[in-house]
PDB file of C-alpha atoms and ligand atoms in Angstrom:
ATOM      1  CA  MET A 148      83.823 -44.125   2.126  1.00  0.00           C
ATOM      2  CA  ARG A 149      83.209 -42.997  -1.485  1.00  0.00           C
ATOM      3  CA  ASN A 150      80.666 -44.592  -3.784  1.00  0.00           C
ATOM      4  CA  LYS A 151      81.429 -46.777  -6.709  1.00  0.00           C
ATOM      5  CA  ILE A 152      79.405 -46.018  -9.780  1.00  0.00           C
ATOM      6  CA  VAL A 153      78.832 -47.796 -12.966  1.00  0.00           C
ATOM      7  CA  ALA A 154      76.925 -45.441 -15.134  1.00  0.00           C
ATOM      8  CA  GLY A 155      75.577 -46.163 -18.971  1.00  0.00           C
ATOM      9  CA  ASN A 156      75.546 -43.341 -21.126  1.00  0.00           C
ATOM     10  CA  TRP A 157      73.244 -44.374 -23.927  1.00  0.00           C
ATOM     11  CA  LYS A 158      73.892 -41.112 -26.211  1.00  0.00           C
ATOM     12  CA  MET A 159      71.583 -40.820 -28.992  1.00  0.00           C
ATOM     13  CA  ASN A 160      70.861 -44.484 -29.319  1.00  0.00           C
ATOM     14  CA  THR A 161      67.571 -46.609 -29.341  1.00  0.00           C
ATOM     15  CA  ILE A 162      64.009 -45.626 -30.083  1.00  0.00           C
ATOM     16  CA  VAL A 163      61.782 -45.725 -27.021  1.00  0.00           C
ATOM     17  CA  ARG A 164      60.567 -49.160 -27.646  1.00  0.00           C
ATOM     18  CA  ASP A 165      64.095 -50.706 -27.735  1.00  0.00           C
ATOM     19  CA  GLY A 166      65.297 -48.526 -24.822  1.00  0.00           C
ATOM     20  CA  VAL A 167      62.628 -49.605 -22.547  1.00  0.00           C
ATOM     21  CA  ALA A 168      63.298 -53.440 -23.618  1.00  0.00           C
ATOM     22  CA  LEU A 169      66.970 -52.753 -22.778  1.00  0.00           C
ATOM     23  CA  ALA A 170      66.177 -51.107 -19.464  1.00  0.00           C
ATOM     24  CA  SER A 171      63.936 -53.908 -18.527  1.00  0.00           C
ATOM     25  CA  MET A 172      66.682 -56.355 -19.596  1.00  0.00           C
ATOM     26  CA  ILE A 173      69.200 -54.734 -17.451  1.00  0.00           C
ATOM     27  CA  ASN A 174      66.748 -54.590 -14.613  1.00  0.00           C
ATOM     28  CA  ASN A 175      66.032 -58.376 -14.693  1.00  0.00           C
ATOM     29  CA  GLU A 176      69.644 -59.320 -14.902  1.00  0.00           C
ATOM     30  CA  LEU A 177      70.542 -57.170 -12.035  1.00  0.00           C
ATOM     31  CA  LYS A 178      68.150 -58.875  -9.803  1.00  0.00           C
ATOM     32  CA  GLU A 179      70.654 -61.812  -9.985  1.00  0.00           C
ATOM     33  CA  VAL A 180      73.715 -59.601  -8.996  1.00  0.00           C
ATOM     34  CA  GLU A 181      74.604 -59.117  -5.344  1.00  0.00           C
ATOM     35  CA  LEU A 182      75.510 -55.443  -5.320  1.00  0.00           C
ATOM     36  CA  ARG A 183      77.772 -54.018  -2.486  1.00  0.00           C
ATOM     37  CA  GLU A 184      76.362 -51.147  -0.600  1.00  0.00           C
ATOM     38  CA  ASP A 185      78.746 -48.619  -2.088  1.00  0.00           C
ATOM     39  CA  VAL A 186      77.977 -49.607  -5.563  1.00  0.00           C
ATOM     40  CA  LYS A 187      75.338 -47.505  -7.507  1.00  0.00           C
ATOM     41  CA  VAL A 188      74.116 -48.304 -11.136  1.00  0.00           C
ATOM     42  CA  ILE A 189      73.014 -45.545 -13.342  1.00  0.00           C
ATOM     43  CA  ILE A 190      71.424 -45.453 -16.800  1.00  0.00           C
ATOM     44  CA  ALA A 191      71.266 -42.420 -18.928  1.00  0.00           C
ATOM     45  CA  PRO A 192      68.840 -42.787 -21.796  1.00  0.00           C
ATOM     46  CA  PRO A 193      67.813 -40.183 -24.143  1.00  0.00           C
ATOM     47  CA  PHE A 194      65.312 -37.636 -22.551  1.00  0.00           C
ATOM     48  CA  THR A 195      62.301 -38.991 -24.654  1.00  0.00           C
ATOM     49  CA  HIS A 196      62.665 -42.334 -22.866  1.00  0.00           C
ATOM     50  CA  LEU A 197      63.088 -41.400 -19.207  1.00  0.00           C
ATOM     51  CA  THR A 198      59.407 -41.448 -18.277  1.00  0.00           C
ATOM     52  CA  PHE A 199      58.892 -44.910 -19.628  1.00  0.00           C
ATOM     53  CA  VAL A 200      62.285 -46.308 -18.400  1.00  0.00           C
ATOM     54  CA  SER A 201      61.560 -45.051 -14.947  1.00  0.00           C
ATOM     55  CA  GLN A 202      58.586 -47.342 -14.934  1.00  0.00           C
ATOM     56  CA  VAL A 203      60.307 -50.640 -15.815  1.00  0.00           C
ATOM     57  CA  VAL A 204      63.346 -50.287 -13.388  1.00  0.00           C
ATOM     58  CA  ASP A 205      63.472 -50.775  -9.734  1.00  0.00           C
ATOM     59  CA  ASN A 206      64.617 -47.369  -8.765  1.00  0.00           C
ATOM     60  CA  LYS A 207      66.412 -48.653  -5.694  1.00  0.00           C
ATOM     61  CA  LYS A 208      68.792 -50.499  -7.751  1.00  0.00           C
ATOM     62  CA  ILE A 209      69.037 -48.457 -10.966  1.00  0.00           C
ATOM     63  CA  LEU A 210      69.291 -44.696 -10.824  1.00  0.00           C
ATOM     64  CA  LEU A 211      68.256 -42.509 -13.687  1.00  0.00           C
ATOM     65  CA  ALA A 212      70.411 -39.795 -15.358  1.00  0.00           C
ATOM     66  CA  ALA A 213      69.755 -37.350 -18.123  1.00  0.00           C
ATOM     67  CA  GLN A 214      72.528 -36.549 -20.461  1.00  0.00           C
ATOM     68  CA  ASN A 215      72.378 -32.903 -20.580  1.00  0.00           C
ATOM     69  CA  CYS A 216      70.217 -29.985 -19.206  1.00  0.00           C
ATOM     70  CA  ALA A 217      69.495 -26.531 -19.878  1.00  0.00           C
ATOM     71  CA  THR A 218      71.380 -23.461 -18.196  1.00  0.00           C
ATOM     72  CA  GLU A 219      68.108 -21.761 -17.260  1.00  0.00           C
ATOM     73  CA  ASP A 220      65.272 -22.285 -14.987  1.00  0.00           C
ATOM     74  CA  ALA A 221      62.159 -22.020 -17.610  1.00  0.00           C
ATOM     75  CA  GLY A 222      61.088 -19.497 -20.472  1.00  0.00           C
ATOM     76  CA  ALA A 223      61.501 -18.910 -23.951  1.00  0.00           C
ATOM     77  CA  TYR A 224      64.419 -21.285 -24.570  1.00  0.00           C
ATOM     78  CA  THR A 225      63.006 -23.412 -27.584  1.00  0.00           C
ATOM     79  CA  GLY A 226      64.113 -27.022 -27.592  1.00  0.00           C
ATOM     80  CA  GLU A 227      65.837 -26.938 -24.085  1.00  0.00           C
ATOM     81  CA  ILE A 228      64.828 -29.219 -21.051  1.00  0.00           C
ATOM     82  CA  SER A 229      65.202 -27.884 -17.691  1.00  0.00           C
ATOM     83  CA  ALA A 230      67.048 -29.533 -14.615  1.00  0.00           C
ATOM     84  CA  GLU A 231      63.776 -29.204 -12.845  1.00  0.00           C
ATOM     85  CA  MET A 232      61.759 -31.060 -15.667  1.00  0.00           C
ATOM     86  CA  LEU A 233      64.281 -34.006 -15.256  1.00  0.00           C
ATOM     87  CA  LYS A 234      64.017 -33.904 -11.516  1.00  0.00           C
ATOM     88  CA  MET A 235      60.193 -34.282 -11.715  1.00  0.00           C
ATOM     89  CA  LEU A 236      60.758 -37.339 -14.108  1.00  0.00           C
ATOM     90  CA  GLY A 237      62.727 -39.024 -11.416  1.00  0.00           C
ATOM     91  CA  CYS A 238      66.099 -38.376 -12.442  1.00  0.00           C
ATOM     92  CA  ASN A 239      68.817 -38.691  -9.864  1.00  0.00           C
ATOM     93  CA  ALA A 240      71.887 -37.270 -11.900  1.00  0.00           C
ATOM     94  CA  VAL A 241      72.838 -35.293 -15.065  1.00  0.00           C
ATOM     95  CA  ILE A 242      75.759 -35.993 -17.326  1.00  0.00           C
ATOM     96  CA  LEU A 243      77.455 -32.491 -17.892  1.00  0.00           C
ATOM     97  CA  GLY A 244      80.230 -31.380 -20.230  1.00  0.00           C
ATOM     98  CA  HIS A 245      80.562 -34.558 -22.160  1.00  0.00           C
ATOM     99  CA  SER A 246      83.206 -34.080 -24.806  1.00  0.00           C
ATOM    100  CA  GLU A 247      80.614 -34.672 -27.535  1.00  0.00           C
ATOM    101  CA  ARG A 248      78.665 -31.726 -26.137  1.00  0.00           C
ATOM    102  CA  ARG A 249      81.830 -29.590 -25.871  1.00  0.00           C
ATOM    103  CA  ALA A 250      82.856 -30.529 -29.252  1.00  0.00           C
ATOM    104  CA  TYR A 251      79.773 -30.454 -31.362  1.00  0.00           C
ATOM    105  CA  TYR A 252      77.659 -28.131 -29.270  1.00  0.00           C
ATOM    106  CA  GLY A 253      80.109 -25.597 -28.206  1.00  0.00           C
ATOM    107  CA  GLU A 254      79.784 -26.169 -24.469  1.00  0.00           C
ATOM    108  CA  THR A 255      82.248 -24.027 -22.469  1.00  0.00           C
ATOM    109  CA  SER A 256      83.277 -23.799 -18.831  1.00  0.00           C
ATOM    110  CA  GLU A 257      80.625 -20.733 -18.528  1.00  0.00           C
ATOM    111  CA  THR A 258      77.902 -23.020 -19.681  1.00  0.00           C
ATOM    112  CA  LEU A 259      78.840 -25.641 -17.467  1.00  0.00           C
ATOM    113  CA  ILE A 260      79.027 -23.261 -14.489  1.00  0.00           C
ATOM    114  CA  LYS A 261      75.276 -22.602 -15.000  1.00  0.00           C
ATOM    115  CA  LYS A 262      74.235 -26.216 -15.790  1.00  0.00           C
ATOM    116  CA  THR A 263      75.979 -27.422 -12.776  1.00  0.00           C
ATOM    117  CA  GLU A 264      74.258 -24.876 -10.738  1.00  0.00           C
ATOM    118  CA  GLN A 265      70.892 -25.948 -12.135  1.00  0.00           C
ATOM    119  CA  VAL A 266      71.516 -29.644 -11.299  1.00  0.00           C
ATOM    120  CA  ILE A 267      72.559 -28.870  -7.703  1.00  0.00           C
ATOM    121  CA  LYS A 268      69.640 -26.591  -7.233  1.00  0.00           C
ATOM    122  CA  ASN A 269      67.276 -29.317  -8.248  1.00  0.00           C
ATOM    123  CA  GLU A 270      69.036 -31.791  -6.020  1.00  0.00           C
ATOM    124  CA  MET A 271      70.700 -34.091  -8.438  1.00  0.00           C
ATOM    125  CA  THR A 272      74.099 -35.170  -9.011  1.00  0.00           C
ATOM    126  CA  PRO A 273      76.318 -33.589 -11.632  1.00  0.00           C
ATOM    127  CA  ILE A 274      78.299 -36.337 -13.352  1.00  0.00           C
ATOM    128  CA  PHE A 275      81.103 -33.757 -14.835  1.00  0.00           C
ATOM    129  CA  CYS A 276      82.881 -35.065 -17.765  1.00  0.00           C
ATOM    130  CA  CYS A 277      86.490 -34.002 -18.533  1.00  0.00           C
ATOM    131  CA  GLY A 278      89.226 -35.178 -20.598  1.00  0.00           C
ATOM    132  CA  GLU A 279      91.810 -34.387 -23.201  1.00  0.00           C
ATOM    133  CA  MET A 280      92.104 -34.732 -26.917  1.00  0.00           C
ATOM    134  CA  LEU A 281      94.852 -36.836 -28.463  1.00  0.00           C
ATOM    135  CA  GLU A 282      96.903 -33.850 -29.677  1.00  0.00           C
ATOM    136  CA  GLN A 283      96.741 -32.341 -26.204  1.00  0.00           C
ATOM    137  CA  ARG A 284      98.065 -35.730 -24.578  1.00  0.00           C
ATOM    138  CA  GLU A 285     100.889 -36.070 -27.180  1.00  0.00           C
ATOM    139  CA  ALA A 286     101.988 -32.395 -26.456  1.00  0.00           C
ATOM    140  CA  GLY A 287     102.239 -33.285 -22.833  1.00  0.00           C
ATOM    141  CA  ASN A 288      99.258 -31.008 -21.936  1.00  0.00           C
ATOM    142  CA  HIS A 289      96.741 -33.463 -20.637  1.00  0.00           C
ATOM    143  CA  PHE A 290      97.107 -32.801 -16.954  1.00  0.00           C
ATOM    144  CA  LYS A 291      96.817 -28.911 -17.613  1.00  0.00           C
ATOM    145  CA  ILE A 292      93.778 -29.334 -19.795  1.00  0.00           C
ATOM    146  CA  VAL A 293      91.829 -31.668 -17.334  1.00  0.00           C
ATOM    147  CA  GLU A 294      92.808 -29.275 -14.308  1.00  0.00           C
ATOM    148  CA  ALA A 295      91.495 -26.135 -16.242  1.00  0.00           C
ATOM    149  CA  GLN A 296      88.070 -27.890 -17.044  1.00  0.00           C
ATOM    150  CA  ILE A 297      87.443 -28.917 -13.723  1.00  0.00           C
ATOM    151  CA  SER A 298      88.663 -25.916 -12.001  1.00  0.00           C
ATOM    152  CA  GLU A 299      86.998 -23.237 -14.414  1.00  0.00           C
ATOM    153  CA  ALA A 300      83.702 -25.036 -14.180  1.00  0.00           C
ATOM    154  CA  LEU A 301      83.585 -26.032 -10.518  1.00  0.00           C
ATOM    155  CA  PHE A 302      86.004 -24.348  -8.382  1.00  0.00           C
ATOM    156  CA  HIS A 303      83.711 -21.503  -7.457  1.00  0.00           C
ATOM    157  CA  LEU A 304      81.637 -24.089  -5.652  1.00  0.00           C
ATOM    158  CA  SER A 305      81.325 -24.003  -1.925  1.00  0.00           C
ATOM    159  CA  GLU A 306      83.018 -27.139  -0.252  1.00  0.00           C
ATOM    160  CA  GLU A 307      79.396 -28.364   0.629  1.00  0.00           C
ATOM    161  CA  ASP A 308      78.175 -28.231  -3.200  1.00  0.00           C
ATOM    162  CA  PHE A 309      81.678 -29.589  -4.485  1.00  0.00           C
ATOM    163  CA  ALA A 310      80.980 -32.756  -2.433  1.00  0.00           C
ATOM    164  CA  LYS A 311      77.994 -33.460  -4.593  1.00  0.00           C
ATOM    165  CA  ILE A 312      79.942 -33.847  -7.809  1.00  0.00           C
ATOM    166  CA  VAL A 313      80.944 -37.019  -9.461  1.00  0.00           C
ATOM    167  CA  ILE A 314      83.971 -36.692 -11.961  1.00  0.00           C
ATOM    168  CA  ALA A 315      83.980 -38.680 -15.079  1.00  0.00           C
ATOM    169  CA  TYR A 316      87.484 -38.572 -16.663  1.00  0.00           C
ATOM    170  CA  GLU A 317      86.982 -39.490 -20.363  1.00  0.00           C
ATOM    171  CA  PRO A 318      90.058 -39.007 -22.546  1.00  0.00           C
ATOM    172  CA  VAL A 319      88.530 -38.107 -25.986  1.00  0.00           C
ATOM    173  CA  TRP A 320      91.001 -40.448 -27.948  1.00  0.00           C
ATOM    174  CA  ALA A 321      89.548 -43.308 -25.933  1.00  0.00           C
ATOM    175  CA  ILE A 322      85.785 -42.554 -26.485  1.00  0.00           C
ATOM    176  CA  GLY A 323      84.173 -44.993 -28.992  1.00  0.00           C
ATOM    177  CA  THR A 324      87.686 -45.807 -30.571  1.00  0.00           C
ATOM    178  CA  GLY A 325      88.300 -49.272 -28.931  1.00  0.00           C
ATOM    179  CA  VAL A 326      91.446 -47.801 -27.459  1.00  0.00           C
ATOM    180  CA  THR A 327      91.116 -47.630 -23.857  1.00  0.00           C
ATOM    181  CA  ALA A 328      93.680 -45.702 -21.629  1.00  0.00           C
ATOM    182  CA  SER A 329      95.881 -48.119 -19.960  1.00  0.00           C
ATOM    183  CA  LYS A 330      95.136 -48.687 -16.266  1.00  0.00           C
ATOM    184  CA  GLU A 331      98.339 -46.767 -15.496  1.00  0.00           C
ATOM    185  CA  GLN A 332      97.126 -43.832 -17.600  1.00  0.00           C
ATOM    186  CA  ALA A 333      93.793 -43.864 -15.999  1.00  0.00           C
ATOM    187  CA  GLN A 334      95.023 -44.286 -12.382  1.00  0.00           C
ATOM    188  CA  GLU A 335      97.608 -41.339 -13.093  1.00  0.00           C
ATOM    189  CA  MET A 336      95.187 -39.037 -14.034  1.00  0.00           C
ATOM    190  CA  HIS A 337      92.495 -39.879 -11.328  1.00  0.00           C
ATOM    191  CA  ALA A 338      95.237 -39.422  -8.759  1.00  0.00           C
ATOM    192  CA  PHE A 339      96.292 -36.049 -10.221  1.00  0.00           C
ATOM    193  CA  ILE A 340      92.486 -34.959 -10.137  1.00  0.00           C
ATOM    194  CA  ARG A 341      92.109 -36.279  -6.590  1.00  0.00           C
ATOM    195  CA  ASN A 342      95.299 -34.407  -5.560  1.00  0.00           C
ATOM    196  CA  PHE A 343      94.379 -31.068  -6.970  1.00  0.00           C
ATOM    197  CA  VAL A 344      90.782 -31.255  -5.574  1.00  0.00           C
ATOM    198  CA  LYS A 345      92.608 -32.046  -2.299  1.00  0.00           C
ATOM    199  CA  GLU A 346      94.611 -28.779  -2.662  1.00  0.00           C
ATOM    200  CA  LYS A 347      91.515 -26.764  -2.951  1.00  0.00           C
ATOM    201  CA  TYR A 348      88.924 -28.639  -0.849  1.00  0.00           C
ATOM    202  CA  GLY A 349      90.957 -30.566   1.537  1.00  0.00           C
ATOM    203  CA  ASP A 350      91.437 -34.259   2.405  1.00  0.00           C
ATOM    204  CA  LYS A 351      87.841 -35.229   3.241  1.00  0.00           C
ATOM    205  CA  VAL A 352      86.289 -33.842  -0.036  1.00  0.00           C
ATOM    206  CA  ALA A 353      89.002 -35.513  -2.157  1.00  0.00           C
ATOM    207  CA  GLU A 354      88.930 -38.763  -0.428  1.00  0.00           C
ATOM    208  CA  ASN A 355      85.035 -38.922  -0.825  1.00  0.00           C
ATOM    209  CA  LEU A 356      85.050 -37.687  -4.567  1.00  0.00           C
ATOM    210  CA  THR A 357      83.902 -40.381  -6.996  1.00  0.00           C
ATOM    211  CA  ILE A 358      85.987 -40.261 -10.108  1.00  0.00           C
ATOM    212  CA  LEU A 359      84.730 -42.538 -12.927  1.00  0.00           C
ATOM    213  CA  TYR A 360      87.045 -43.580 -16.087  1.00  0.00           C
ATOM    214  CA  GLY A 361      85.288 -43.442 -19.464  1.00  0.00           C
ATOM    215  CA  GLY A 362      86.373 -44.341 -22.991  1.00  0.00           C
ATOM    216  CA  SER A 363      86.083 -47.909 -24.423  1.00  0.00           C
ATOM    217  CA  VAL A 364      85.280 -49.719 -21.141  1.00  0.00           C
ATOM    218  CA  LYS A 365      84.237 -53.369 -22.140  1.00  0.00           C
ATOM    219  CA  PRO A 366      83.637 -56.435 -20.093  1.00  0.00           C
ATOM    220  CA  ASN A 367      87.214 -57.691 -20.833  1.00  0.00           C
ATOM    221  CA  ASN A 368      89.111 -54.617 -19.523  1.00  0.00           C
ATOM    222  CA  ALA A 369      86.818 -53.415 -16.864  1.00  0.00           C
ATOM    223  CA  LYS A 370      88.191 -55.215 -14.066  1.00  0.00           C
ATOM    224  CA  GLU A 371      91.783 -54.109 -14.387  1.00  0.00           C
ATOM    225  CA  ILE A 372      90.739 -50.521 -14.713  1.00  0.00           C
ATOM    226  CA  PHE A 373      88.271 -50.574 -11.779  1.00  0.00           C
ATOM    227  CA  ALA A 374      90.964 -52.271  -9.674  1.00  0.00           C
ATOM    228  CA  GLU A 375      93.122 -49.155  -9.739  1.00  0.00           C
ATOM    229  CA  PRO A 376      92.891 -47.355  -6.321  1.00  0.00           C
ATOM    230  CA  ASP A 377      91.636 -43.985  -7.698  1.00  0.00           C
ATOM    231  CA  VAL A 378      89.250 -45.298 -10.285  1.00  0.00           C
ATOM    232  CA  ASP A 379      85.804 -45.404  -8.808  1.00  0.00           C
ATOM    233  CA  GLY A 380      83.901 -47.124 -11.563  1.00  0.00           C
ATOM    234  CA  GLY A 381      83.164 -46.192 -15.213  1.00  0.00           C
ATOM    235  CA  LEU A 382      81.046 -44.125 -17.463  1.00  0.00           C
ATOM    236  CA  ILE A 383      80.189 -46.615 -20.233  1.00  0.00           C
ATOM    237  CA  GLY A 384      79.052 -45.759 -23.843  1.00  0.00           C
ATOM    238  CA  GLY A 385      78.879 -48.462 -26.406  1.00  0.00           C
ATOM    239  CA  ALA A 386      79.129 -51.349 -24.037  1.00  0.00           C
ATOM    240  CA  SER A 387      75.930 -50.076 -21.993  1.00  0.00           C
ATOM    241  CA  LEU A 388      73.737 -50.685 -24.967  1.00  0.00           C
ATOM    242  CA  LYS A 389      73.807 -54.471 -24.554  1.00  0.00           C
ATOM    243  CA  ALA A 390      72.369 -55.708 -21.191  1.00  0.00           C
ATOM    244  CA  ASP A 391      74.881 -58.563 -20.997  1.00  0.00           C
ATOM    245  CA  SER A 392      77.938 -56.448 -21.557  1.00  0.00           C
ATOM    246  CA  PHE A 393      76.610 -53.790 -19.101  1.00  0.00           C
ATOM    247  CA  ILE A 394      75.817 -56.391 -16.297  1.00  0.00           C
ATOM    248  CA  ASP A 395      79.369 -57.813 -16.886  1.00  0.00           C
ATOM    249  CA  ILE A 396      80.886 -54.525 -16.483  1.00  0.00           C
ATOM    250  CA  ILE A 397      78.684 -54.038 -13.287  1.00  0.00           C
ATOM    251  CA  LYS A 398      79.966 -57.263 -11.935  1.00  0.00           C
ATOM    252  CA  ALA A 399      83.645 -56.083 -12.435  1.00  0.00           C
ATOM    253  CA  ILE A 400      83.473 -53.414  -9.856  1.00  0.00           C
TER     254      ILE A 400
HETATM  255  P1  13P B1041      82.558 -45.571 -25.252  1.00  0.00           P
HETATM  256  O1  13P B1041      82.366 -46.421 -24.059  1.00  0.00           O
HETATM  257  O2  13P B1041      81.572 -45.978 -26.367  1.00  0.00           O
HETATM  258  O3  13P B1041      83.674 -45.462 -25.615  1.00  0.00           O
HETATM  259  O4  13P B1041      81.931 -44.220 -24.787  1.00  0.00           O
HETATM  260  C1  13P B1041      82.395 -43.705 -23.550  1.00  0.00           C
HETATM  261  C2  13P B1041      81.702 -42.368 -23.373  1.00  0.00           C
HETATM  262  O5  13P B1041      81.630 -41.427 -24.200  1.00  0.00           O
HETATM  263  C3  13P B1041      80.681 -42.287 -22.153  1.00  0.00           C
HETATM  264  O6  13P B1041      80.080 -41.005 -21.845  1.00  0.00           O
END
């Protein structure tokens, strides 16, 4: 059976003090929530918070993710943070290829091949983001775009390594806009992804693949989106910055 995940991507928000307070609040509120075996909660604070946040959360209930990592192991790469460094801080996962990184920092499939390799090598879970822009959807190219993003960056992986990936489908037009994809649009894309993964890696890998939806998920729409058969949870931006709304979204899974 595949895992269900609710992950909070804090992006570049909060200073350490406020981030630790938020993590502590989420941790406390989560104590009251009965989580099913198959449900995992992840938070992805900024790099600078990871050490401190890891000290205030119960790491059996809340897993830690980073929002990015370097393409290389170590060396003269000023300003970069390696996957090994993140692993040593207790990270379990790394978000890769977020549309903001693709759009503002020029991340390409070539970069993502290397980053994915780093994350897998350091025994963490890559949360691989994909998703089309509004113009691409309007032109009817959304399936083609998403298929290319996934196949270019991930389809060189062995079956064993591909099985470690979590996919997050985040249509760019739904991120931070308050316009979420309809449950039908989310389901349609998730089923499409699962199907082409099946063609490449077979039934078992496709069935076990966790595919998250991201883009304006809020407490009032999470339940209907999560109820779709191929939606295995969410990658939450804005609504993960308030303990109450994040917890309500977790309860919706
Ligand atoms: P919002 O939930 O703020 O739309 O952000 C989604 C996102 O980009 C998560 O990675």
